[in-house]
Amino acid sequence: MRAPVPALVYRPTRSASATVLALLLLIVGGLGTWLTGYRLLTGSWPQRTVTTLNALGAVSFSSIAALITAGIAAVCGLLMLVAALWPGRPKHVAFLPDDIPGQTALHRSDLAILVKRHVEQLATIRSASATVRRSRVDVVVFSDADDLDAVREAASKKADEALEVFNPEGITRSRVRAKRVS
């Protein structure tokens, strides 16, 4: 019996929220370590720390500064929670499905390059650029032809043809815009 083939397309880690939390913990841990070392070496807390803690102890919960600080902390906490729970966009997309076990995956930027090269085969197009979004490929074609609508239609057919050939998972349509260059 063969082991199952792992999927090549996976959701990326929630690195933004983890990085912010790690930096916060590093700052708090470093400050705590410095204060503990100072206390062990001198036998007393730094005067600035004592002054700051006394000022924080005198602040009432009904003061505007305390409410603003609590609100900012709550918003930052909620943003970090949403960032941790929001699924990231996969960097790779499965394409060319077949009956053979396993998965063929391609980086999104490489898929954009393949679609761009497919569209650039038209004689009326000087250059093109492509970007892969969540469920579509955005293509911008640059042409010096007089009839940009005909260029856009031809480029749209080529982009759709490329999507039919590669059959990327989750990407079903293309959007083509034509721009004139002189």
mmCIF file of C-alpha atoms in Angstrom:
data_model
loop_
_atom_site.group_PDB
_atom_site.id
_atom_site.type_symbol
_atom_site.label_atom_id
_atom_site.label_comp_id
_atom_site.label_asym_id
_atom_site.label_seq_id
_atom_site.Cartn_x
_atom_site.Cartn_y
_atom_site.Cartn_z
ATOM 1 C CA MET A 1 0.000 0.000 0.000
ATOM 2 C CA ARG A 2 1.381 3.401 -0.973
ATOM 3 C CA ALA A 3 1.470 6.403 1.281
ATOM 4 C CA PRO A 4 -0.899 9.207 0.252
ATOM 5 C CA VAL A 5 0.605 11.918 -1.888
ATOM 6 C CA PRO A 6 0.732 15.239 -0.010
ATOM 7 C CA ALA A 7 -1.006 18.190 -1.607
ATOM 8 C CA LEU A 8 1.227 20.749 -3.282
ATOM 9 C CA VAL A 9 -1.321 23.542 -2.917
ATOM 10 C CA TYR A 10 -1.763 24.593 0.696
ATOM 11 C CA ARG A 11 -2.743 27.692 2.619
ATOM 12 C CA PRO A 12 0.214 29.787 3.756
ATOM 13 C CA THR A 13 0.949 30.297 7.427
ATOM 14 C CA ARG A 14 -0.500 33.231 9.283
ATOM 15 C CA SER A 15 2.878 34.901 9.536
ATOM 16 C CA ALA A 16 1.714 38.523 9.905
ATOM 17 C CA SER A 17 -0.126 38.002 13.184
ATOM 18 C CA ALA A 18 2.548 35.619 14.476
ATOM 19 C CA THR A 19 5.271 38.175 13.687
ATOM 20 C CA VAL A 20 3.443 40.987 15.490
ATOM 21 C CA LEU A 21 2.846 38.781 18.524
ATOM 22 C CA ALA A 22 6.477 37.625 18.525
ATOM 23 C CA LEU A 23 7.723 41.225 18.384
ATOM 24 C CA LEU A 24 5.417 42.237 21.238
ATOM 25 C CA LEU A 25 6.597 39.321 23.364
ATOM 26 C CA LEU A 26 10.226 40.068 22.505
ATOM 27 C CA ILE A 27 9.864 43.695 23.579
ATOM 28 C CA VAL A 28 8.052 42.828 26.816
ATOM 29 C CA GLY A 29 10.486 39.991 27.567
ATOM 30 C CA GLY A 30 13.516 42.174 26.875
ATOM 31 C CA LEU A 31 12.185 44.945 29.087
ATOM 32 C CA GLY A 32 11.453 42.447 31.870
ATOM 33 C CA THR A 33 14.909 40.927 31.574
ATOM 34 C CA TRP A 34 16.557 44.349 31.692
ATOM 35 C CA LEU A 35 14.503 45.391 34.746
ATOM 36 C CA THR A 36 15.287 42.126 36.553
ATOM 37 C CA GLY A 37 19.003 42.455 35.801
ATOM 38 C CA TYR A 38 19.005 46.060 37.023
ATOM 39 C CA ARG A 39 17.207 45.026 40.227
ATOM 40 C CA LEU A 40 19.671 42.170 40.849
ATOM 41 C CA LEU A 41 22.737 44.349 40.250
ATOM 42 C CA THR A 42 21.721 47.480 42.146
ATOM 43 C CA GLY A 43 19.203 46.151 44.663
ATOM 44 C CA SER A 44 16.481 48.619 43.644
ATOM 45 C CA TRP A 45 14.218 49.326 40.694
ATOM 46 C CA PRO A 46 15.190 52.089 38.256
ATOM 47 C CA GLN A 47 13.715 55.463 39.290
ATOM 48 C CA ARG A 48 12.026 55.957 35.941
ATOM 49 C CA THR A 49 10.274 52.584 36.303
ATOM 50 C CA VAL A 50 9.042 53.454 39.793
ATOM 51 C CA THR A 51 7.750 56.832 38.560
ATOM 52 C CA THR A 52 6.002 55.237 35.574
ATOM 53 C CA LEU A 53 4.381 52.497 37.686
ATOM 54 C CA ASN A 54 3.191 55.063 40.257
ATOM 55 C CA ALA A 55 1.689 57.181 37.461
ATOM 56 C CA LEU A 56 -0.025 54.113 35.959
ATOM 57 C CA GLY A 57 -1.331 53.131 39.398
ATOM 58 C CA ALA A 58 -2.891 56.551 39.866
ATOM 59 C CA VAL A 59 -4.828 56.404 36.572
ATOM 60 C CA SER A 60 -8.505 55.579 37.081
ATOM 61 C CA PHE A 61 -10.392 53.335 34.688
ATOM 62 C CA SER A 62 -12.779 56.158 33.870
ATOM 63 C CA SER A 63 -10.066 58.474 32.541
ATOM 64 C CA ILE A 64 -9.987 59.261 28.839
ATOM 65 C CA ALA A 65 -6.348 58.136 28.437
ATOM 66 C CA ALA A 66 -7.087 54.710 29.956
ATOM 67 C CA LEU A 67 -10.167 54.242 27.779
ATOM 68 C CA ILE A 68 -8.299 55.245 24.612
ATOM 69 C CA THR A 69 -5.403 52.907 25.456
ATOM 70 C CA ALA A 70 -7.821 50.040 26.170
ATOM 71 C CA GLY A 71 -9.672 50.717 22.908
ATOM 72 C CA ILE A 72 -6.456 50.716 20.878
ATOM 73 C CA ALA A 73 -5.333 47.485 22.561
ATOM 74 C CA ALA A 74 -8.719 45.871 21.868
ATOM 75 C CA VAL A 75 -8.661 46.901 18.192
ATOM 76 C CA CYS A 76 -5.096 45.605 17.784
ATOM 77 C CA GLY A 77 -6.099 42.319 19.427
ATOM 78 C CA LEU A 78 -9.127 41.947 17.159
ATOM 79 C CA LEU A 79 -7.050 42.721 14.053
ATOM 80 C CA MET A 80 -4.493 40.105 15.071
ATOM 81 C CA LEU A 81 -7.281 37.573 15.692
ATOM 82 C CA VAL A 82 -8.852 38.246 12.283
ATOM 83 C CA ALA A 83 -5.431 38.018 10.613
ATOM 84 C CA ALA A 84 -4.830 34.676 12.319
ATOM 85 C CA LEU A 85 -8.207 33.233 11.283
ATOM 86 C CA TRP A 86 -8.462 34.668 7.736
ATOM 87 C CA PRO A 87 -7.251 32.073 5.253
ATOM 88 C CA GLY A 88 -4.369 33.222 3.117
ATOM 89 C CA ARG A 89 -4.259 32.993 -0.659
ATOM 90 C CA PRO A 90 -2.336 29.953 -1.840
ATOM 91 C CA LYS A 91 0.860 30.791 -3.686
ATOM 92 C CA HIS A 92 0.399 27.805 -5.991
ATOM 93 C CA VAL A 93 -2.571 26.715 -8.033
ATOM 94 C CA ALA A 94 -3.321 23.192 -9.228
ATOM 95 C CA PHE A 95 -3.621 22.825 -12.999
ATOM 96 C CA LEU A 96 -3.763 20.195 -15.739
ATOM 97 C CA PRO A 97 -6.017 17.778 -13.812
ATOM 98 C CA ASP A 98 -5.907 14.145 -14.849
ATOM 99 C CA ASP A 99 -6.652 10.663 -13.517
ATOM 100 C CA ILE A 100 -3.073 9.991 -12.426
ATOM 101 C CA PRO A 101 -2.679 10.147 -8.628
ATOM 102 C CA GLY A 102 -0.872 13.252 -7.475
ATOM 103 C CA GLN A 103 -1.131 16.904 -8.210
ATOM 104 C CA THR A 104 0.438 19.289 -10.683
ATOM 105 C CA ALA A 105 0.896 22.752 -9.245
ATOM 106 C CA LEU A 106 2.176 26.020 -10.625
ATOM 107 C CA HIS A 107 3.082 29.290 -8.955
ATOM 108 C CA ARG A 108 0.508 32.021 -9.624
ATOM 109 C CA SER A 109 3.078 34.309 -11.238
ATOM 110 C CA ASP A 110 4.178 31.485 -13.559
ATOM 111 C CA LEU A 111 0.555 30.925 -14.590
ATOM 112 C CA ALA A 112 0.297 34.640 -15.340
ATOM 113 C CA ILE A 113 3.424 34.423 -17.510
ATOM 114 C CA LEU A 114 2.003 31.432 -19.424
ATOM 115 C CA VAL A 115 -1.271 33.259 -20.128
ATOM 116 C CA LYS A 116 0.654 36.410 -21.100
ATOM 117 C CA ARG A 117 2.844 34.462 -23.560
ATOM 118 C CA HIS A 118 -0.250 32.828 -25.020
ATOM 119 C CA VAL A 119 -1.905 36.225 -25.574
ATOM 120 C CA GLU A 120 1.263 37.825 -26.980
ATOM 121 C CA GLN A 121 1.142 35.425 -29.936
ATOM 122 C CA LEU A 122 -1.352 37.759 -31.623
ATOM 123 C CA ALA A 123 0.254 39.897 -34.310
ATOM 124 C CA THR A 124 -1.582 43.108 -33.339
ATOM 125 C CA ILE A 125 -0.309 43.101 -29.766
ATOM 126 C CA ARG A 126 2.946 44.877 -29.006
ATOM 127 C CA SER A 127 3.159 43.650 -25.380
ATOM 128 C CA ALA A 128 0.977 42.376 -22.563
ATOM 129 C CA SER A 129 0.922 41.931 -18.814
ATOM 130 C CA ALA A 130 -1.063 39.457 -16.749
ATOM 131 C CA THR A 131 -1.942 39.114 -13.075
ATOM 132 C CA VAL A 132 -3.639 36.165 -11.406
ATOM 133 C CA ARG A 133 -6.352 37.130 -8.919
ATOM 134 C CA ARG A 134 -8.417 34.806 -6.740
ATOM 135 C CA SER A 135 -10.738 33.506 -9.470
ATOM 136 C CA ARG A 136 -9.656 35.290 -12.636
ATOM 137 C CA VAL A 137 -6.678 36.370 -14.702
ATOM 138 C CA ASP A 138 -6.407 40.084 -15.467
ATOM 139 C CA VAL A 139 -4.670 40.775 -18.777
ATOM 140 C CA VAL A 140 -3.686 44.190 -20.127
ATOM 141 C CA VAL A 141 -2.654 44.271 -23.777
ATOM 142 C CA PHE A 142 -0.806 47.140 -25.434
ATOM 143 C CA SER A 143 -1.349 47.679 -29.146
ATOM 144 C CA ASP A 144 -0.851 50.373 -31.745
ATOM 145 C CA ALA A 145 -3.832 49.173 -33.816
ATOM 146 C CA ASP A 146 -6.700 51.547 -34.550
ATOM 147 C CA ASP A 147 -9.507 49.210 -33.479
ATOM 148 C CA LEU A 148 -8.828 48.380 -29.812
ATOM 149 C CA ASP A 149 -12.146 46.556 -29.438
ATOM 150 C CA ALA A 150 -11.111 43.963 -32.007
ATOM 151 C CA VAL A 151 -7.717 43.603 -30.305
ATOM 152 C CA ARG A 152 -9.424 43.156 -26.933
ATOM 153 C CA GLU A 153 -11.820 40.528 -28.318
ATOM 154 C CA ALA A 154 -8.970 38.560 -29.927
ATOM 155 C CA ALA A 155 -6.888 38.776 -26.758
ATOM 156 C CA SER A 156 -9.888 37.691 -24.688
ATOM 157 C CA LYS A 157 -10.342 34.612 -26.887
ATOM 158 C CA LYS A 158 -6.630 33.776 -26.530
ATOM 159 C CA ALA A 159 -6.754 34.206 -22.735
ATOM 160 C CA ASP A 160 -9.834 31.989 -22.473
ATOM 161 C CA GLU A 161 -8.134 29.464 -24.725
ATOM 162 C CA ALA A 162 -5.108 29.451 -22.424
ATOM 163 C CA LEU A 163 -7.344 28.900 -19.399
ATOM 164 C CA GLU A 164 -9.019 25.982 -21.165
ATOM 165 C CA VAL A 165 -5.643 24.445 -21.998
ATOM 166 C CA PHE A 166 -4.105 24.822 -18.520
ATOM 167 C CA ASN A 167 -7.421 24.404 -16.621
ATOM 168 C CA PRO A 168 -6.211 25.976 -13.348
ATOM 169 C CA GLU A 169 -8.235 25.022 -10.301
ATOM 170 C CA GLY A 170 -10.445 27.864 -9.065
ATOM 171 C CA ILE A 171 -9.561 30.280 -11.868
ATOM 172 C CA THR A 172 -12.461 30.275 -14.285
ATOM 173 C CA ARG A 173 -12.409 33.514 -16.237
ATOM 174 C CA SER A 174 -10.240 36.259 -17.634
ATOM 175 C CA ARG A 175 -10.609 40.006 -17.915
ATOM 176 C CA VAL A 176 -8.814 41.698 -20.779
ATOM 177 C CA ARG A 177 -8.223 45.419 -21.203
ATOM 178 C CA ALA A 178 -6.629 46.989 -24.261
ATOM 179 C CA LYS A 179 -4.509 50.130 -24.192
ATOM 180 C CA ARG A 180 -3.098 52.102 -27.081
ATOM 181 C CA VAL A 181 0.617 52.737 -27.356
ATOM 182 C CA SER A 182 2.176 55.000 -29.915
#
